[in-house]
DNA sequence: TACCATTAATTGTCTGACAATTAATGGTAT
DNA sequence: ATACCATTAATTGTCAGACAATTAATGGTA
């Protein structure tokens, strides 16, 4: 076990409690809650505050604390960094790895604008398609330094997902990614790999993944056939703290 | 002034302080910080905790708290609910409203699956294109009940954005939206409005906007010409609380 | 009925204390 | 000199208790 601090337990118990109550429901008073959860009021308030800034509850001095009951951000939308394989599994899509190709090349003067790694870094590029029973539905390209992952690593239980593999190894510790979203028309090369017509519309993600010390780990391009994935995102009104 | 509670001020001051320090920097100890910011340690810790769950800082018992220095989520990505007009302005794109059309229709048996409003609700549908100097770059459709907004409202300072207009009116109080992201090929109708070829790839958003009591306010479709907008999103590794 | 002071309930903040954890320090045996 | 270990200082984690500020309800009064 890693964390048995009261706060951690509190966080999950409180979240469950909030989820169980419907929108608008009133929570017990802080002294009462603290007692029933077996923590001090200060600790309870730290947890409450985190839920408040997330907008899950609303506290009013003199009245009490109420459940706002909005959709949680971290619940399966695009806000979570997860692999296509994991995502597919979660939504019940049965996928397998299709065509698979690995290249090795250094960062040169010609391609340095295309990849966010220093000059002369040796990179490894992993291309693959994701298939359902019937057809390929995505084409993914991951680019990362060989110092992080090389060809022989790929034999140890590699199932197609670089992200999953890195998460499993736990080194480097990944923390977040920055993903650009756009729409593109399939080039003839990609059209061939996905067995579609050249010029067909594809959903396109360009993504940089960072580790906990904010170092870039991988750069990747993803092309998705429209309609097969349910990418969605919860967006918040900018004004975070209102009363 | 709305909020002069110490916590609110703390939140912004602390954020500034964290932003100023580089990644890996160590913050002063809690007692010292609390004193220098003029609040109690408890209050400081509430604020710290919110930054910790956001992953901006990392605290280690016995050592101190350190700046992680990751990109803030709320800083201009897709996580913020804002209008295309506001977004365009922020990224320095000069846009104006192009073609504009309003329809009125009730929810019937035929269309009830297309809109998330109860049967027989009278809806108003606002279509418009967004233009730069040279060309149209987006086509937007908003659908909402007339009880929320009707034709005559649209004369009071309506600049094209339903979202901005509702935010300005402040009633209902908007809180968040749920947006589905996909890629589509332009229908002949939309191709005509955007002056592109039929079948060209478009970035497509389908979005529901909710108010603070979680009632749906508007349903909208947005079609964007690829390349003109920089939609991006920061994604987090699922494991929120690590140590 | 309308208005107003009182009161109970609740969140907001503060103070002071102690426990738990970590890294540094310095001593001791090899 | 080196390796190991106990001690200590610094820091975060948690707790208990108190009081202030705010709100809604209560009940009295004109």
Coordinates of C-alpha atoms (C1' of nucleotides) in Angstrom, one line a residue:
Chain A
X1 CA 0.0 0.0 0.0
X2 CA 1.2 3.4 -0.8
X3 CA -1.0 5.9 0.9
X4 CA -2.9 5.3 4.0
X5 CA -3.1 8.8 5.1
X6 CA -6.5 9.9 6.3
X7 CA -6.8 12.5 3.6
X8 CA -6.5 9.9 0.8
X9 CA -9.2 7.7 2.4
X10 CA -11.3 10.7 3.0
X11 CA -11.1 11.8 -0.6
X12 CA -12.6 8.6 -1.9
X13 CA -15.2 8.2 0.8
X14 CA -16.3 11.8 0.4
X15 CA -16.5 11.4 -3.3
X16 CA -18.6 8.3 -3.0
X17 CA -20.9 10.1 -0.6
X18 CA -21.3 13.1 -2.9
X19 CA -21.9 10.8 -5.8
X20 CA -24.6 8.9 -4.0
X21 CA -26.5 12.0 -3.1
X22 CA -28.4 13.7 -5.8
X23 CA -27.8 17.2 -7.1
X24 CA -29.0 19.8 -4.6
X25 CA -28.7 17.5 -1.6
X26 CA -27.4 18.9 1.6
X27 CA -24.4 17.3 3.3
X28 CA -24.2 16.9 7.1
X29 CA -22.5 19.7 8.9
X30 CA -18.7 19.7 9.0
X31 CA -18.4 18.8 12.7
X32 CA -20.9 15.9 12.2
X33 CA -19.2 14.7 9.0
X34 CA -15.8 14.9 10.5
X35 CA -16.9 12.8 13.4
X36 CA -18.6 10.2 11.4
X37 CA -15.7 9.9 9.0
X38 CA -13.2 9.8 11.9
X39 CA -11.1 12.8 10.9
X40 CA -10.6 16.3 12.2
X41 CA -12.5 19.1 10.8
X42 CA -9.4 20.6 9.3
X43 CA -8.6 17.5 7.3
X44 CA -12.2 17.3 6.2
X45 CA -12.1 20.8 5.1
X46 CA -9.0 20.3 3.0
X47 CA -10.9 17.5 1.1
X48 CA -14.0 19.6 0.9
X49 CA -12.1 22.5 -0.6
X50 CA -10.7 20.3 -3.3
X51 CA -14.2 19.2 -4.3
X52 CA -15.4 22.8 -4.1
X53 CA -12.8 24.1 -6.6
X54 CA -13.7 21.2 -8.8
X55 CA -17.3 22.5 -8.6
X56 CA -18.8 19.3 -7.2
X57 CA -20.1 21.0 -4.1
X58 CA -21.0 24.4 -3.1
X59 CA -20.6 25.8 0.4
X60 CA -22.5 28.6 1.9
X61 CA -21.6 30.1 5.2
X62 CA -24.6 29.9 7.5
X63 CA -26.4 27.4 5.4
X64 CA -24.4 24.3 4.7
X65 CA -22.8 22.4 1.9
X66 CA -24.7 21.2 -1.1
X67 CA -24.1 18.8 -3.9
X68 CA -23.9 20.5 -7.3
X69 CA -24.1 17.2 -9.1
X70 CA -22.3 18.1 -12.2
X71 CA -20.5 15.6 -14.4
X72 CA -17.1 14.8 -13.1
X73 CA -14.3 15.8 -15.5
X74 CA -12.2 12.7 -14.8
X75 CA -14.6 10.1 -15.8
X76 CA -13.7 8.8 -19.2
X77 CA -13.5 11.8 -21.4
X78 CA -10.5 13.1 -23.3
X79 CA -9.2 14.6 -20.1
X80 CA -7.7 11.3 -19.1
X81 CA -4.5 10.3 -20.8
X82 CA -5.0 6.7 -21.8
X83 CA -4.1 4.5 -24.7
X84 CA -6.5 3.8 -27.6
X85 CA -6.3 0.2 -26.5
X86 CA -7.5 1.0 -23.0
X87 CA -10.1 3.4 -24.3
X88 CA -11.4 0.8 -26.7
X89 CA -11.6 -1.8 -24.0
X90 CA -13.5 0.6 -21.8
X91 CA -16.1 1.3 -24.4
X92 CA -16.4 -2.3 -25.3
X93 CA -14.7 -2.2 -28.6
X94 CA -12.7 -5.3 -29.5
X95 CA -9.5 -4.3 -31.1
X96 CA -6.2 -5.8 -32.1
X97 CA -2.9 -4.5 -33.5
X98 CA -2.7 -4.6 -37.2
X99 CA 0.2 -3.7 -39.4
X100 CA 3.3 -2.9 -37.4
X101 CA 6.5 -1.1 -38.3
X102 CA 9.5 0.2 -36.6
X103 CA 12.0 2.7 -37.9
X104 CA 15.1 4.2 -36.4
X105 CA 16.4 7.6 -37.4
X106 CA 18.3 10.6 -35.9
X107 CA 17.1 14.2 -35.6
X108 CA 18.7 16.0 -38.5
X109 CA 18.5 19.5 -39.9
X110 CA 15.7 18.4 -42.2
X111 CA 13.3 17.0 -39.7
X112 CA 14.1 19.0 -36.6
X113 CA 11.1 21.1 -37.1
X114 CA 8.8 18.1 -37.2
X115 CA 9.9 16.5 -33.9
X116 CA 10.3 18.1 -30.5
X117 CA 13.6 16.5 -29.7
X118 CA 17.2 17.9 -29.7
X119 CA 19.4 17.6 -32.8
X120 CA 21.2 14.3 -33.2
X121 CA 18.9 12.4 -30.8
X122 CA 18.4 8.9 -32.1
X123 CA 14.7 8.3 -32.4
X124 CA 12.6 5.3 -32.8
X125 CA 9.3 5.5 -34.7
X126 CA 6.6 3.0 -34.1
X127 CA 3.7 2.8 -36.6
X128 CA 0.7 0.6 -36.3
X129 CA -2.9 0.3 -37.2
X130 CA -5.7 -0.6 -34.8
X131 CA -8.2 -3.1 -36.2
X132 CA -11.6 -4.3 -35.3
X133 CA -12.9 -7.6 -36.6
X134 CA -13.9 -6.0 -39.8
X135 CA -11.5 -3.2 -40.6
X136 CA -8.7 -0.9 -39.5
X137 CA -10.1 2.1 -37.7
X138 CA -7.0 4.0 -36.5
X139 CA -3.4 4.6 -37.6
X140 CA -1.0 5.6 -34.9
X141 CA 2.6 6.9 -35.0
X142 CA 4.7 7.2 -31.8
X143 CA 8.1 8.8 -31.9
X144 CA 10.5 8.7 -29.0
X145 CA 14.2 8.6 -28.2
X146 CA 15.8 5.1 -28.1
X147 CA 17.1 6.0 -24.7
X148 CA 13.6 5.6 -23.4
X149 CA 12.5 2.6 -25.4
X150 CA 14.4 0.5 -28.0
X151 CA 13.6 -2.4 -30.2
X152 CA 14.5 -5.1 -27.7
X153 CA 12.1 -3.6 -25.1
X154 CA 9.3 -4.2 -27.5
X155 CA 9.6 -7.9 -27.1
X156 CA 8.8 -7.8 -23.4
X157 CA 5.0 -8.0 -23.4
X158 CA 4.4 -5.3 -26.0
X159 CA 0.8 -5.3 -27.1
X160 CA 0.9 -2.4 -29.4
X161 CA 0.5 0.5 -27.1
X162 CA 3.6 2.5 -26.3
X163 CA 1.7 4.5 -23.7
X164 CA 0.5 1.4 -21.9
X165 CA 3.9 -0.1 -22.0
X166 CA 5.6 3.0 -20.5
X167 CA 2.9 3.2 -17.8
X168 CA 3.4 -0.4 -17.0
X169 CA 7.2 0.0 -16.8
X170 CA 6.7 3.0 -14.6
X171 CA 9.9 4.7 -15.9
X172 CA 9.8 7.5 -16.8
X173 CA 6.7 8.4 -14.7
X174 CA 4.3 9.9 -17.1
X175 CA 2.2 12.8 -16.0
X176 CA 0.3 14.5 -18.8
X177 CA 0.1 15.2 -22.5
X178 CA -0.8 18.1 -24.7
X179 CA -2.9 17.1 -27.6
X180 CA -3.8 19.2 -30.6
X181 CA -7.0 18.3 -32.4
X182 CA -7.8 18.7 -36.0
X183 CA -9.4 17.2 -39.0
X184 CA -7.4 16.0 -42.1
X185 CA -8.0 14.4 -45.4
X186 CA -6.3 11.0 -45.8
X187 CA -3.1 11.0 -47.8
X188 CA -2.8 8.2 -50.2
X189 CA -0.4 6.4 -47.9
X190 CA -2.7 6.6 -44.9
X191 CA -5.7 5.9 -47.0
X192 CA -4.1 2.6 -48.1
X193 CA -3.3 1.6 -44.5
X194 CA -6.8 2.3 -43.3
X195 CA -8.4 0.9 -46.5
X196 CA -10.3 4.0 -47.3
X197 CA -10.4 6.5 -50.1
X198 CA -7.8 9.1 -50.5
X199 CA -9.2 12.4 -49.2
X200 CA -11.6 10.8 -46.8
X201 CA -12.1 12.8 -43.5
X202 CA -10.1 11.7 -40.6
X203 CA -9.9 12.9 -37.0
X204 CA -6.4 13.8 -36.2
X205 CA -4.5 14.1 -32.9
X206 CA -1.0 15.4 -32.5
X207 CA 0.2 14.7 -29.0
X208 CA 3.2 15.3 -26.8
X209 CA 3.5 13.2 -23.6
X210 CA 5.5 14.6 -20.6
X211 CA 6.9 12.9 -17.5
X212 CA 6.6 14.3 -14.0
X213 CA 9.6 16.5 -14.4
X214 CA 8.1 18.0 -17.5
X215 CA 10.5 16.4 -19.9
X216 CA 8.9 15.3 -23.2
X217 CA 8.8 11.6 -23.6
X218 CA 7.0 10.9 -26.8
X219 CA 5.6 12.7 -29.8
X220 CA 2.7 11.0 -31.6
X221 CA 0.3 11.3 -34.5
X222 CA -3.0 9.6 -34.4
X223 CA -5.5 9.3 -37.3
X224 CA -9.0 8.0 -36.5
X225 CA -11.8 6.9 -38.7
X226 CA -14.8 9.1 -38.0
X227 CA -17.7 7.5 -36.0
X228 CA -15.8 4.7 -34.3
X229 CA -14.7 6.5 -31.2
X230 CA -16.6 8.6 -28.8
X231 CA -14.2 11.3 -27.9
X232 CA -15.7 13.9 -25.7
X233 CA -14.7 16.5 -23.3
X234 CA -16.2 18.4 -20.4
X235 CA -15.6 22.1 -20.6
X236 CA -16.0 24.5 -17.7
X237 CA -17.1 28.1 -17.7
X238 CA -13.9 30.1 -17.0
X239 CA -15.0 31.8 -13.9
X240 CA -13.8 29.2 -11.4
X241 CA -14.7 30.6 -8.0
X242 CA -18.2 32.0 -7.8
X243 CA -20.4 32.3 -4.9
Chain B
X1 CA -16.5 43.0 -4.9
X2 CA -17.7 39.6 -4.5
X3 CA -15.2 37.6 -2.6
X4 CA -12.8 39.1 -0.2
X5 CA -12.3 36.0 1.9
X6 CA -8.7 35.2 2.7
X7 CA -8.8 31.9 0.8
X8 CA -9.7 33.6 -2.5
X9 CA -6.9 36.0 -2.2
X10 CA -4.5 33.3 -1.1
X11 CA -5.5 31.2 -4.1
X12 CA -4.4 33.8 -6.6
X13 CA -1.3 34.9 -4.7
X14 CA -0.1 31.4 -4.3
X15 CA -0.7 30.6 -7.9
X16 CA 1.3 33.6 -8.9
X17 CA 4.1 32.6 -6.6
X18 CA 4.1 29.0 -7.9
X19 CA 4.1 30.2 -11.5
X20 CA 7.0 32.5 -10.8
X21 CA 9.1 29.8 -9.4
X22 CA 10.5 27.3 -11.9
X23 CA 9.8 23.6 -11.9
X24 CA 11.5 21.9 -9.0
X25 CA 11.8 25.0 -6.9
X26 CA 11.1 24.6 -3.3
X27 CA 8.5 26.7 -1.5
X28 CA 9.1 28.2 1.9
X29 CA 7.8 26.1 4.8
X30 CA 4.2 26.2 5.6
X31 CA 4.5 28.2 8.9
X32 CA 6.8 30.7 7.1
X33 CA 4.5 31.0 4.1
X34 CA 1.4 31.4 6.2
X35 CA 3.0 34.2 8.1
X36 CA 4.3 36.0 5.1
X37 CA 0.9 35.7 3.4
X38 CA -1.0 36.7 6.5
X39 CA -3.2 33.7 6.9
X40 CA -3.2 30.7 9.3
X41 CA -1.6 27.5 8.4
X42 CA -4.9 25.7 8.1
X43 CA -6.1 28.1 5.4
X44 CA -2.8 27.9 3.6
X45 CA -3.0 24.2 3.6
X46 CA -6.5 24.2 2.1
X47 CA -5.2 26.2 -0.8
X48 CA -2.0 24.1 -1.1
X49 CA -4.2 21.0 -1.2
X50 CA -6.1 22.3 -4.1
X51 CA -2.9 22.9 -6.0
X52 CA -1.7 19.5 -5.0
X53 CA -4.6 17.7 -6.5
X54 CA -4.2 19.7 -9.6
X55 CA -0.7 18.4 -9.7
X56 CA 0.9 21.9 -9.6
X57 CA 2.9 21.2 -6.5
X58 CA 4.2 18.1 -4.7
X59 CA 4.5 17.9 -1.0
X60 CA 6.8 15.5 0.8
X61 CA 6.6 15.1 4.5
X62 CA 9.9 15.9 6.1
X63 CA 11.2 17.6 3.0
X64 CA 8.9 20.4 1.9
X65 CA 6.8 21.3 -1.1
X66 CA 8.1 21.6 -4.6
X67 CA 6.8 23.2 -7.7
X68 CA 6.1 20.6 -10.4
X69 CA 5.7 23.2 -13.1
X70 CA 3.3 21.4 -15.3
X71 CA 1.1 23.3 -17.7
X72 CA -2.1 24.5 -16.2
X73 CA -5.2 23.0 -17.5
X74 CA -7.2 26.2 -17.4
X75 CA -5.1 28.3 -19.6
X76 CA -6.7 28.4 -23.0
X77 CA -7.2 24.9 -24.2
X78 CA -10.5 23.2 -24.9
X79 CA -11.1 22.8 -21.2
X80 CA -12.5 26.3 -21.0
X81 CA -16.0 26.8 -22.3
X82 CA -15.8 29.9 -24.4
X83 CA -17.3 31.1 -27.7
X84 CA -15.6 30.8 -31.0
X85 CA -15.7 34.6 -31.1
X86 CA -13.9 34.9 -27.8
X87 CA -11.4 32.1 -28.7
X88 CA -10.7 33.8 -32.0
X89 CA -10.0 37.1 -30.3
X90 CA -7.7 35.5 -27.9
X91 CA -5.6 33.9 -30.6
X92 CA -5.6 37.1 -32.6
X93 CA -7.9 36.0 -35.4
X94 CA -10.1 38.8 -36.7
X95 CA -13.5 37.3 -37.4
X96 CA -17.0 38.6 -38.1
X97 CA -20.4 37.0 -38.4
X98 CA -21.3 35.9 -41.9
X99 CA -24.6 34.4 -43.0
X100 CA -27.2 34.4 -40.3
X101 CA -30.4 32.5 -40.1
X102 CA -33.0 31.8 -37.5
X103 CA -35.7 29.1 -37.5
X104 CA -38.4 28.2 -35.0
X105 CA -39.7 24.7 -34.7
X106 CA -41.2 22.3 -32.1
X107 CA -39.8 19.0 -30.9
X108 CA -41.8 16.3 -32.7
X109 CA -41.8 12.6 -33.0
X110 CA -39.5 12.8 -36.0
X111 CA -36.7 15.0 -34.6
X112 CA -36.9 14.0 -30.9
X113 CA -33.9 11.8 -31.3
X114 CA -31.8 14.6 -32.7
X115 CA -32.3 17.2 -29.9
X116 CA -32.1 16.6 -26.2
X117 CA -35.2 18.6 -25.3
X118 CA -38.7 17.3 -24.2
X119 CA -41.4 16.6 -26.8
X120 CA -43.4 19.7 -27.9
X121 CA -40.8 22.2 -26.6
X122 CA -40.6 25.1 -29.0
X123 CA -37.1 25.5 -30.1
X124 CA -35.2 28.3 -31.8
X125 CA -32.3 27.4 -34.1
X126 CA -29.6 29.9 -34.9
X127 CA -27.3 29.2 -37.8
X128 CA -24.4 31.3 -38.7
X129 CA -21.0 31.3 -40.4
X130 CA -17.8 32.8 -38.9
X131 CA -15.7 34.7 -41.5
X132 CA -12.2 36.0 -41.6
X133 CA -11.4 38.7 -44.1
X134 CA -10.8 36.2 -46.8
X135 CA -13.3 33.4 -46.2
X136 CA -15.7 31.6 -44.0
X137 CA -14.0 29.2 -41.6
X138 CA -16.7 27.9 -39.4
X139 CA -20.4 27.1 -39.5
X140 CA -22.3 27.0 -36.2
X141 CA -25.7 25.9 -35.3
X142 CA -27.3 26.5 -31.8
X143 CA -30.6 25.0 -30.8
X144 CA -32.3 26.1 -27.6
X145 CA -35.8 26.6 -26.2
X146 CA -37.5 29.9 -26.9
X147 CA -38.2 30.2 -23.2
X148 CA -34.5 30.8 -22.8
X149 CA -33.9 33.0 -25.8
X150 CA -36.2 34.3 -28.5
X151 CA -36.0 36.4 -31.6
X152 CA -36.5 39.7 -29.9
X153 CA -33.7 39.0 -27.5
X154 CA -31.4 38.8 -30.4
X155 CA -31.7 42.5 -31.1
X156 CA -30.2 43.5 -27.7
X157 CA -26.5 43.6 -28.6
X158 CA -26.3 40.2 -30.2
X159 CA -23.0 39.8 -31.9
X160 CA -23.4 36.3 -33.2
X161 CA -22.5 34.2 -30.2
X162 CA -25.3 32.7 -28.3
X163 CA -22.9 31.6 -25.6
X164 CA -21.5 35.0 -25.1
X165 CA -24.9 36.5 -25.1
X166 CA -26.1 34.1 -22.4
X167 CA -23.0 34.6 -20.3
X168 CA -23.5 38.3 -20.5
X169 CA -27.2 38.1 -19.5
X170 CA -26.2 35.9 -16.7
X171 CA -29.5 33.9 -16.7
X172 CA -29.4 31.0 -16.7
X173 CA -26.0 30.7 -15.1
X174 CA -24.0 28.5 -17.3
X175 CA -21.6 26.1 -15.8
X176 CA -20.2 23.6 -18.2
X177 CA -20.6 21.7 -21.5
X178 CA -20.1 18.3 -22.8
X179 CA -18.6 18.2 -26.2
X180 CA -18.2 15.3 -28.6
X181 CA -15.4 15.6 -31.1
X182 CA -15.3 14.0 -34.5
X183 CA -14.3 14.5 -38.1
X184 CA -16.9 14.7 -40.9
X185 CA -17.0 15.2 -44.6
X186 CA -18.8 18.4 -45.7
X187 CA -22.4 17.8 -47.0
X188 CA -23.2 19.8 -50.1
X189 CA -25.2 22.3 -48.0
X190 CA -22.4 22.9 -45.6
X191 CA -19.8 22.9 -48.4
X192 CA -21.8 25.7 -50.0
X193 CA -21.9 27.8 -46.8
X194 CA -18.2 27.4 -46.2
X195 CA -17.2 27.7 -49.9
X196 CA -15.4 24.4 -50.0
X197 CA -15.8 21.3 -52.0
X198 CA -18.3 18.7 -51.0
X199 CA -16.6 15.9 -49.0
X200 CA -13.8 18.1 -47.7
X201 CA -12.7 17.2 -44.2
X202 CA -14.2 19.3 -41.4
X203 CA -13.6 19.2 -37.6
X204 CA -16.9 18.6 -35.9
X205 CA -18.1 19.4 -32.4
X206 CA -21.4 18.5 -31.0
X207 CA -22.0 20.2 -27.7
X208 CA -24.5 20.4 -24.9
X209 CA -24.3 23.3 -22.5
X210 CA -25.6 23.0 -19.0
X211 CA -26.5 25.5 -16.3
X212 CA -25.5 25.4 -12.6
X213 CA -28.5 23.2 -11.8
X214 CA -27.5 20.8 -14.5
X215 CA -30.3 21.6 -16.8
X216 CA -29.5 21.6 -20.5
X217 CA -29.5 25.0 -22.0
X218 CA -28.4 24.6 -25.6
X219 CA -27.5 22.0 -28.0
X220 CA -25.1 22.9 -30.8
X221 CA -23.2 21.7 -33.8
X222 CA -20.0 23.3 -35.0
X223 CA -18.1 22.7 -38.2
X224 CA -14.6 24.0 -38.5
X225 CA -12.3 24.3 -41.4
X226 CA -9.1 22.4 -40.6
X227 CA -6.0 24.4 -39.8
X228 CA -7.6 27.7 -38.8
X229 CA -8.1 26.9 -35.1
X230 CA -5.7 25.6 -32.6
X231 CA -7.8 23.3 -30.5
X232 CA -5.8 21.5 -27.9
X233 CA -6.3 19.8 -24.6
X234 CA -4.2 18.9 -21.7
X235 CA -4.7 15.3 -20.6
X236 CA -3.8 13.8 -17.2
X237 CA -2.6 10.4 -16.3
X238 CA -5.5 8.8 -14.5
X239 CA -3.8 8.2 -11.2
X240 CA -4.5 11.4 -9.5
X241 CA -3.0 11.0 -6.1
X242 CA 0.5 9.7 -6.2
X243 CA 3.3 10.2 -3.8
Chain C
dT1 C1' -49.5 42.2 7.9
dA2 C1' -45.1 44.2 7.8
dC3 C1' -41.1 45.0 10.0
dC4 C1' -37.2 44.0 13.1
dA5 C1' -34.3 42.0 16.8
dT6 C1' -32.9 37.6 18.5
dT7 C1' -31.2 33.1 18.1
dA8 C1' -29.6 28.7 16.3
dA9 C1' -27.0 26.5 12.8
dT10 C1' -23.3 26.5 9.7
dT11 C1' -19.1 27.6 7.4
dG12 C1' -14.6 30.6 7.6
dT13 C1' -10.5 31.3 10.0
dC14 C1' -7.1 31.1 13.6
dT15 C1' -4.0 29.3 17.4
dG16 C1' -1.3 25.9 19.3
dA17 C1' 0.0 21.3 19.8
dC18 C1' 1.8 16.7 18.6
dA19 C1' 2.9 12.8 15.3
dA20 C1' 5.3 11.1 11.2
dT21 C1' 8.8 11.4 7.8
dT22 C1' 13.0 12.7 5.8
dA23 C1' 17.7 14.2 5.3
dA24 C1' 21.7 15.7 7.5
dT25 C1' 24.9 15.2 11.3
dG26 C1' 28.1 13.1 13.9
dG27 C1' 29.8 9.2 16.5
dT28 C1' 31.5 4.3 16.5
dA29 C1' 33.2 0.0 15.1
dT30 C1' 35.6 -2.3 11.5
Chain D
dA1 C1' 39.1 5.7 5.6
dT2 C1' 34.7 3.4 5.4
dA3 C1' 30.5 1.6 6.6
dC4 C1' 26.9 1.6 9.7
dC5 C1' 23.8 3.6 13.1
dA6 C1' 21.6 6.7 16.5
dT7 C1' 20.4 11.5 17.0
dT8 C1' 18.6 15.7 15.6
dA9 C1' 16.5 19.5 13.0
dA10 C1' 13.2 20.7 9.6
dT11 C1' 9.0 19.9 7.5
dT12 C1' 4.5 18.2 6.4
dG13 C1' 0.2 15.6 8.4
dT14 C1' -3.3 15.7 11.6
dC15 C1' -5.9 17.0 15.5
dA16 C1' -8.7 19.8 19.1
dG17 C1' -10.8 23.8 20.4
dA18 C1' -12.1 28.4 19.9
dC19 C1' -14.2 32.5 17.9
dA20 C1' -16.0 35.3 13.9
dA21 C1' -19.2 35.9 10.0
dT22 C1' -23.2 34.7 7.6
dT23 C1' -27.7 32.9 6.9
dA24 C1' -32.4 31.5 7.8
dA25 C1' -35.8 30.8 11.0
dT26 C1' -38.3 32.5 15.0
dG27 C1' -41.1 35.3 17.5
dG28 C1' -42.3 39.8 19.2
dT29 C1' -44.1 44.5 18.1
dA30 C1' -46.2 48.3 15.7

